[in-house]
Amino acid sequence: MFITKEGLIISTNEPPLQGIDRLNFERTSVAPYLSVFGWRTLCNVVWPLAAWLIVVAAVRAERIPVVVGVILAAVALQAFYMPTHEAVHRTISAGRPAWTWLDRVVGSFSAFMIHTSFAEHRHVHLLHHTHTNDDGDPDVLNAKGTPRDIAVRVGLGALLFMILPVLAVVPGGKKLVPPALLERLSAAATFRSPEAKRGTALVTWTHIAVLITASFTGFAVEAWLLWYVAGWLGRFWLSLVFGWLPHHPHAEVGRYRDTRVFTFPGSTFLIRGHDYHLLHHLWPRVPHYKLRSLWNEIGPYLASQGARIEGRAARQLSIDPQ
């Protein structure tokens, strides 16, 4: 049980708030987290870049084996997803129109580092928020299934990312793609706007140019293994913890049920705050590093609303997983 800022007393077994009481409570609770400029997210661009460059330098100097370098590079590169994701929701600018250009710059650079287009990711991710777990959700196509399914999809993505653009400009090239795979790619394409498709094409051909140039200038290991392969390894991790884990089994819809709070020891560090993913879906502009603080304020309220709460978070509230 706790007392809200409006003086309302809420416990986990109280009837859910309705109508204006619910709206006022949520608005007041979340407001302090929405207006702060995202300095920390800017730092979350700098440190992965610095870490990745250090790994590249260490491999070039033969201070660490290439295999170790690939693993460390994957750890550094996957961290670029947080700035990409925050930029989609304009948490860096805190929604200030004068600073939205910074969201685009940070998002575009960070997305490029993990082999995707910011324009595409923004479009697809916002569709995910709008249609979570229903037929209009792109993540159902990409993240539903088992971890093994996701590993296969990521592996295919890494191969096709470079091959498909070339086949598209070669006469008859698409005939080389198996029909079942073409059907899946066509289904994925239905979720992409013209702007997203242009963004993907630009990023893909830029990747091809960078990788070919690196191969002929003595940087093949760095470009292919420490960036491309490592980046896709990082994307496998990201698909697991941001696409699969928060929504599994992708079966429910509804404001408080289409994703969950699911915590375990170390989960906030490993998942960058998105062990409280439900809060992100409810209030997307709250920075990821503030989600746990917000949870500590309104956890009982969410339980009273019938939210999906599992793991340590449920034990914290002394409730059964729901």
CSV table of C-alpha atoms in Angstrom, one decimal:
chain,number,residue,atom,x,y,z
A,1,MET,CA,0.0,0.0,0.0
A,2,PHE,CA,1.2,3.5,-0.7
A,3,ILE,CA,-0.2,7.1,-0.8
A,4,THR,CA,0.0,8.9,-4.2
A,5,LYS,CA,0.9,12.5,-4.7
A,6,GLU,CA,-2.8,13.2,-5.1
A,7,GLY,CA,-3.5,11.7,-1.7
A,8,LEU,CA,-5.0,8.5,-3.1
A,9,ILE,CA,-4.3,5.3,-1.2
A,10,ILE,CA,-3.5,2.4,-3.5
A,11,SER,CA,-2.7,-1.2,-2.6
A,12,THR,CA,-2.1,-4.2,-4.9
A,13,ASN,CA,-5.5,-5.6,-4.1
A,14,GLU,CA,-7.5,-2.4,-4.5
A,15,PRO,CA,-9.9,-2.1,-7.5
A,16,PRO,CA,-8.2,-0.5,-10.5
A,17,LEU,CA,-8.5,3.3,-10.9
A,18,GLN,CA,-10.8,4.3,-13.7
A,19,GLY,CA,-11.4,7.3,-16.0
A,20,ILE,CA,-10.1,10.7,-14.9
A,21,ASP,CA,-8.6,9.3,-11.6
A,22,ARG,CA,-6.4,7.0,-13.6
A,23,LEU,CA,-5.4,9.6,-16.1
A,24,ASN,CA,-4.6,12.2,-13.4
A,25,PHE,CA,-2.6,9.7,-11.4
A,26,GLU,CA,-0.5,8.5,-14.3
A,27,ARG,CA,0.1,12.0,-15.6
A,28,THR,CA,1.2,13.3,-12.3
A,29,SER,CA,3.4,10.3,-11.5
A,30,VAL,CA,5.2,10.3,-14.9
A,31,ALA,CA,5.6,14.1,-15.5
A,32,PRO,CA,8.9,14.5,-13.5
A,33,TYR,CA,10.6,12.0,-15.7
A,34,LEU,CA,9.7,13.6,-19.1
A,35,SER,CA,11.3,17.0,-19.1
A,36,VAL,CA,15.0,16.3,-18.5
A,37,PHE,CA,17.5,16.6,-21.4
A,38,GLY,CA,19.1,13.3,-22.1
A,39,TRP,CA,22.7,13.9,-21.2
A,40,ARG,CA,23.1,10.4,-20.1
A,41,THR,CA,22.0,9.1,-23.5
A,42,LEU,CA,24.7,11.2,-25.1
A,43,CYS,CA,27.2,9.5,-22.8
A,44,ASN,CA,25.8,6.2,-24.0
A,45,VAL,CA,26.9,7.1,-27.5
A,46,VAL,CA,30.5,8.0,-26.4
A,47,TRP,CA,31.4,5.1,-24.3
A,48,PRO,CA,30.4,2.3,-26.7
A,49,LEU,CA,32.3,4.1,-29.5
A,50,ALA,CA,35.4,4.5,-27.2
A,51,ALA,CA,35.2,0.9,-26.1
A,52,TRP,CA,34.8,-0.4,-29.6
A,53,LEU,CA,37.8,1.6,-30.8
A,54,ILE,CA,39.9,0.3,-28.0
A,55,VAL,CA,39.0,-3.2,-28.9
A,56,VAL,CA,39.9,-2.5,-32.6
A,57,ALA,CA,43.3,-1.0,-31.5
A,58,ALA,CA,44.0,-4.0,-29.2
A,59,VAL,CA,43.3,-6.5,-32.0
A,60,ARG,CA,45.5,-4.6,-34.5
A,61,ALA,CA,48.3,-4.4,-32.0
A,62,GLU,CA,47.9,-8.2,-31.4
A,63,ARG,CA,47.3,-7.6,-27.7
A,64,ILE,CA,44.2,-9.8,-27.7
A,65,PRO,CA,43.1,-12.7,-30.0
A,66,VAL,CA,40.7,-11.9,-32.8
A,67,VAL,CA,38.0,-14.2,-31.3
A,68,VAL,CA,38.2,-12.3,-28.0
A,69,GLY,CA,38.1,-9.1,-29.9
A,70,VAL,CA,34.9,-10.1,-31.7
A,71,ILE,CA,33.2,-10.9,-28.4
A,72,LEU,CA,34.3,-7.7,-26.8
A,73,ALA,CA,33.3,-5.7,-29.9
A,74,ALA,CA,29.8,-7.3,-29.8
A,75,VAL,CA,29.4,-6.2,-26.2
A,76,ALA,CA,30.4,-2.6,-27.1
A,77,LEU,CA,28.3,-2.4,-30.3
A,78,GLN,CA,25.1,-3.8,-28.8
A,79,ALA,CA,25.1,-0.8,-26.5
A,80,PHE,CA,24.5,1.5,-29.4
A,81,TYR,CA,20.9,0.3,-29.4
A,82,MET,CA,19.9,2.3,-26.4
A,83,PRO,CA,20.7,5.7,-28.0
A,84,THR,CA,19.0,4.5,-31.2
A,85,HIS,CA,15.9,3.6,-29.2
A,86,GLU,CA,15.9,6.7,-27.1
A,87,ALA,CA,16.2,8.8,-30.2
A,88,VAL,CA,13.1,7.1,-31.7
A,89,HIS,CA,11.1,8.4,-28.7
A,90,ARG,CA,12.8,11.8,-28.6
A,91,THR,CA,14.0,11.3,-25.0
A,92,ILE,CA,17.3,13.0,-25.8
A,93,SER,CA,15.6,16.2,-26.6
A,94,ALA,CA,12.8,15.6,-24.1
A,95,GLY,CA,10.4,16.4,-26.9
A,96,ARG,CA,11.7,19.9,-27.4
A,97,PRO,CA,11.2,20.9,-31.0
A,98,ALA,CA,14.4,22.9,-31.2
A,99,TRP,CA,16.5,19.9,-30.3
A,100,THR,CA,14.8,17.1,-32.2
A,101,TRP,CA,17.7,17.3,-34.8
A,102,LEU,CA,19.9,15.9,-32.1
A,103,ASP,CA,17.6,12.9,-31.7
A,104,ARG,CA,18.0,12.3,-35.5
A,105,VAL,CA,21.8,12.7,-35.5
A,106,VAL,CA,22.3,10.4,-32.5
A,107,GLY,CA,19.8,7.9,-33.7
A,108,SER,CA,21.2,7.8,-37.3
A,109,PHE,CA,24.8,7.3,-36.1
A,110,SER,CA,24.0,4.7,-33.4
A,111,ALA,CA,21.7,2.8,-35.8
A,112,PHE,CA,24.4,2.7,-38.5
A,113,MET,CA,26.8,1.2,-36.0
A,114,ILE,CA,24.5,-1.8,-35.5
A,115,HIS,CA,23.7,-2.2,-39.2
A,116,THR,CA,20.3,-0.7,-39.4
A,117,SER,CA,18.6,2.5,-40.7
A,118,PHE,CA,17.3,5.0,-38.1
A,119,ALA,CA,14.4,5.9,-40.5
A,120,GLU,CA,13.4,2.2,-40.8
A,121,HIS,CA,13.8,1.4,-37.1
A,122,ARG,CA,11.8,4.5,-36.1
A,123,HIS,CA,8.9,3.5,-38.4
A,124,VAL,CA,8.9,-0.1,-37.5
A,125,HIS,CA,9.3,0.4,-33.8
A,126,LEU,CA,6.5,2.9,-33.6
A,127,LEU,CA,4.3,0.4,-35.4
A,128,HIS,CA,5.3,-2.1,-32.7
A,129,HIS,CA,4.1,0.3,-30.0
A,130,THR,CA,0.8,1.0,-31.8
A,131,HIS,CA,0.0,-2.7,-32.6
A,132,THR,CA,1.8,-4.6,-29.8
A,133,ASN,CA,1.2,-8.3,-30.2
A,134,ASP,CA,-1.5,-8.0,-32.9
A,135,ASP,CA,-1.3,-8.7,-36.6
A,136,GLY,CA,0.1,-5.2,-37.3
A,137,ASP,CA,3.1,-5.7,-35.0
A,138,PRO,CA,6.3,-6.2,-36.9
A,139,ASP,CA,7.9,-7.7,-33.8
A,140,VAL,CA,5.5,-10.7,-34.0
A,141,LEU,CA,7.2,-11.6,-37.3
A,142,ASN,CA,10.7,-11.0,-36.0
A,143,ALA,CA,10.7,-11.9,-32.3
A,144,LYS,CA,8.0,-14.5,-31.7
A,145,GLY,CA,9.2,-18.1,-31.2
A,146,THR,CA,12.1,-19.6,-29.4
A,147,PRO,CA,15.7,-18.2,-28.9
A,148,ARG,CA,16.7,-20.7,-31.6
A,149,ASP,CA,14.3,-19.2,-34.0
A,150,ILE,CA,15.7,-15.8,-33.3
A,151,ALA,CA,19.2,-17.0,-33.8
A,152,VAL,CA,18.3,-18.4,-37.2
A,153,ARG,CA,16.6,-15.1,-38.2
A,154,VAL,CA,19.5,-13.0,-37.1
A,155,GLY,CA,22.0,-15.2,-39.0
A,156,LEU,CA,19.9,-15.0,-42.1
A,157,GLY,CA,19.7,-11.2,-41.6
A,158,ALA,CA,23.4,-10.9,-41.5
A,159,LEU,CA,23.8,-12.8,-44.7
A,160,LEU,CA,20.9,-11.2,-46.6
A,161,PHE,CA,21.8,-7.7,-45.5
A,162,MET,CA,24.7,-7.6,-48.0
A,163,ILE,CA,23.3,-10.0,-50.6
A,164,LEU,CA,19.8,-8.8,-51.3
A,165,PRO,CA,20.6,-5.3,-52.5
A,166,VAL,CA,23.0,-6.8,-55.0
A,167,LEU,CA,20.5,-9.4,-56.2
A,168,ALA,CA,17.9,-6.7,-56.6
A,169,VAL,CA,20.0,-4.9,-59.2
A,170,VAL,CA,21.1,-8.1,-61.0
A,171,PRO,CA,18.7,-9.2,-63.7
A,172,GLY,CA,16.9,-12.3,-62.4
A,173,GLY,CA,18.8,-12.1,-59.1
A,174,LYS,CA,15.7,-12.5,-57.0
A,175,LYS,CA,15.1,-15.9,-58.6
A,176,LEU,CA,18.0,-17.2,-56.6
A,177,VAL,CA,16.2,-16.5,-53.3
A,178,PRO,CA,14.1,-19.5,-52.1
A,179,PRO,CA,10.3,-18.8,-52.4
A,180,ALA,CA,9.6,-19.3,-48.7
A,181,LEU,CA,12.2,-16.7,-47.8
A,182,LEU,CA,10.9,-14.3,-50.5
A,183,GLU,CA,7.4,-14.7,-48.9
A,184,ARG,CA,8.8,-13.8,-45.5
A,185,LEU,CA,10.7,-10.8,-46.8
A,186,SER,CA,7.6,-9.6,-48.6
A,187,ALA,CA,5.7,-9.8,-45.3
A,188,ALA,CA,8.4,-7.8,-43.6
A,189,ALA,CA,8.3,-5.2,-46.3
A,190,THR,CA,4.7,-4.5,-45.7
A,191,PHE,CA,5.7,-2.9,-42.4
A,192,ARG,CA,8.1,-0.4,-44.0
A,193,SER,CA,7.1,3.0,-45.3
A,194,PRO,CA,8.8,4.5,-48.4
A,195,GLU,CA,11.0,6.6,-46.2
A,196,ALA,CA,12.0,3.5,-44.2
A,197,LYS,CA,12.8,1.7,-47.5
A,198,ARG,CA,15.0,4.6,-48.7
A,199,GLY,CA,16.8,4.7,-45.4
A,200,THR,CA,17.5,1.0,-45.5
A,201,ALA,CA,18.8,1.2,-49.1
A,202,LEU,CA,21.1,4.1,-48.1
A,203,VAL,CA,22.5,2.4,-45.1
A,204,THR,CA,22.9,-0.9,-46.9
A,205,TRP,CA,24.8,0.4,-49.8
A,206,THR,CA,27.0,2.6,-47.5
A,207,HIS,CA,27.9,-0.6,-45.6
A,208,ILE,CA,28.8,-2.3,-48.8
A,209,ALA,CA,31.0,0.6,-49.8
A,210,VAL,CA,32.7,0.7,-46.4
A,211,LEU,CA,33.3,-3.0,-46.2
A,212,ILE,CA,34.7,-3.2,-49.7
A,213,THR,CA,37.0,-0.2,-49.2
A,214,ALA,CA,38.2,-1.7,-45.9
A,215,SER,CA,39.0,-5.0,-47.5
A,216,PHE,CA,41.3,-3.3,-50.1
A,217,THR,CA,43.0,-1.0,-47.6
A,218,GLY,CA,44.2,-3.4,-44.9
A,219,PHE,CA,41.2,-3.2,-42.5
A,220,ALA,CA,39.3,-6.3,-43.5
A,221,VAL,CA,39.5,-7.9,-40.1
A,222,GLU,CA,38.4,-4.7,-38.3
A,223,ALA,CA,35.5,-4.1,-40.7
A,224,TRP,CA,34.2,-7.6,-41.3
A,225,LEU,CA,34.9,-9.3,-37.9
A,226,LEU,CA,35.1,-6.5,-35.4
A,227,TRP,CA,32.2,-4.5,-36.9
A,228,TYR,CA,30.0,-6.5,-39.1
A,229,VAL,CA,30.1,-9.9,-37.5
A,230,ALA,CA,30.3,-8.5,-34.0
A,231,GLY,CA,27.4,-6.1,-34.7
A,232,TRP,CA,25.1,-9.0,-35.7
A,233,LEU,CA,26.2,-11.0,-32.7
A,234,GLY,CA,25.1,-8.0,-30.6
A,235,ARG,CA,21.8,-7.8,-32.5
A,236,PHE,CA,21.1,-11.4,-31.5
A,237,TRP,CA,21.4,-10.4,-27.9
A,238,LEU,CA,19.2,-7.3,-28.5
A,239,SER,CA,16.6,-9.4,-30.2
A,240,LEU,CA,16.4,-11.7,-27.2
A,241,VAL,CA,16.3,-9.1,-24.4
A,242,PHE,CA,14.3,-6.3,-26.2
A,243,GLY,CA,12.1,-8.2,-28.6
A,244,TRP,CA,11.6,-11.7,-27.2
A,245,LEU,CA,11.9,-11.6,-23.4
A,246,PRO,CA,9.6,-8.6,-22.6
A,247,HIS,CA,6.7,-9.9,-24.8
A,248,HIS,CA,7.0,-13.7,-24.8
A,249,PRO,CA,4.8,-15.5,-25.7
A,250,HIS,CA,3.4,-12.5,-27.7
A,251,ALA,CA,-0.1,-13.7,-26.8
A,252,GLU,CA,-1.9,-10.9,-25.0
A,253,VAL,CA,-3.0,-7.4,-26.0
A,254,GLY,CA,-4.2,-4.6,-23.8
A,255,ARG,CA,-2.7,-1.5,-22.1
A,256,TYR,CA,-1.3,-3.4,-19.1
A,257,ARG,CA,-0.9,-6.9,-20.6
A,258,ASP,CA,0.9,-6.7,-23.9
A,259,THR,CA,4.3,-6.6,-22.3
A,260,ARG,CA,5.5,-7.1,-18.7
A,261,VAL,CA,7.7,-6.2,-15.8
A,262,PHE,CA,10.0,-9.2,-15.4
A,263,THR,CA,13.0,-8.8,-13.1
A,264,PHE,CA,15.7,-11.1,-11.8
A,265,PRO,CA,19.1,-10.5,-10.2
A,266,GLY,CA,21.2,-8.2,-12.5
A,267,SER,CA,18.3,-7.8,-14.9
A,268,THR,CA,18.3,-4.0,-14.8
A,269,PHE,CA,22.0,-3.9,-15.7
A,270,LEU,CA,21.8,-6.6,-18.4
A,271,ILE,CA,18.6,-5.2,-20.1
A,272,ARG,CA,19.3,-1.5,-19.5
A,273,GLY,CA,16.2,-0.9,-17.5
A,274,HIS,CA,13.9,-2.7,-19.9
A,275,ASP,CA,13.2,-5.5,-17.4
A,276,TYR,CA,10.5,-2.8,-16.6
A,277,HIS,CA,9.5,-2.9,-20.3
A,278,LEU,CA,5.8,-2.4,-19.5
A,279,LEU,CA,6.5,1.0,-18.2
A,280,HIS,CA,8.3,1.9,-21.4
A,281,HIS,CA,5.2,0.9,-23.4
A,282,LEU,CA,2.9,2.9,-21.1
A,283,TRP,CA,5.1,6.0,-21.2
A,284,PRO,CA,7.7,5.8,-24.0
A,285,ARG,CA,9.4,9.1,-23.4
A,286,VAL,CA,10.6,8.1,-19.9
A,287,PRO,CA,14.4,7.4,-20.3
A,288,HIS,CA,15.4,3.8,-19.9
A,289,TYR,CA,17.6,4.6,-17.0
A,290,LYS,CA,14.6,6.1,-15.1
A,291,LEU,CA,12.2,3.1,-15.5
A,292,ARG,CA,13.2,1.4,-12.3
A,293,SER,CA,12.8,4.6,-10.3
A,294,LEU,CA,9.3,5.1,-11.8
A,295,TRP,CA,8.5,1.4,-11.0
A,296,ASN,CA,9.5,2.0,-7.3
A,297,GLU,CA,6.9,4.7,-7.2
A,298,ILE,CA,4.0,3.1,-9.0
A,299,GLY,CA,4.5,-0.7,-8.8
A,300,PRO,CA,1.5,-1.3,-6.5
A,301,TYR,CA,-0.6,0.9,-8.8
A,302,LEU,CA,0.3,-1.2,-11.8
A,303,ALA,CA,-0.5,-4.4,-9.9
A,304,SER,CA,-3.9,-3.0,-9.0
A,305,GLN,CA,-4.5,-2.3,-12.7
A,306,GLY,CA,-3.9,-6.0,-13.5
A,307,ALA,CA,-0.5,-5.4,-15.1
A,308,ARG,CA,1.6,-8.3,-16.1
A,309,ILE,CA,4.3,-8.5,-13.3
A,310,GLU,CA,6.6,-11.5,-12.9
A,311,GLY,CA,9.9,-12.6,-11.3
A,312,ARG,CA,11.5,-10.7,-8.5
A,313,ALA,CA,9.2,-7.7,-9.1
A,314,ALA,CA,6.1,-9.8,-8.2
A,315,ARG,CA,7.9,-11.0,-5.0
A,316,GLN,CA,8.7,-7.4,-4.2
A,317,LEU,CA,5.0,-6.6,-4.1
A,318,SER,CA,4.2,-9.8,-2.3
A,319,ILE,CA,1.9,-10.9,-5.2
A,320,ASP,CA,1.7,-14.0,-7.4
A,321,PRO,CA,3.0,-13.5,-10.9
A,322,GLN,CA,0.1,-12.1,-12.9
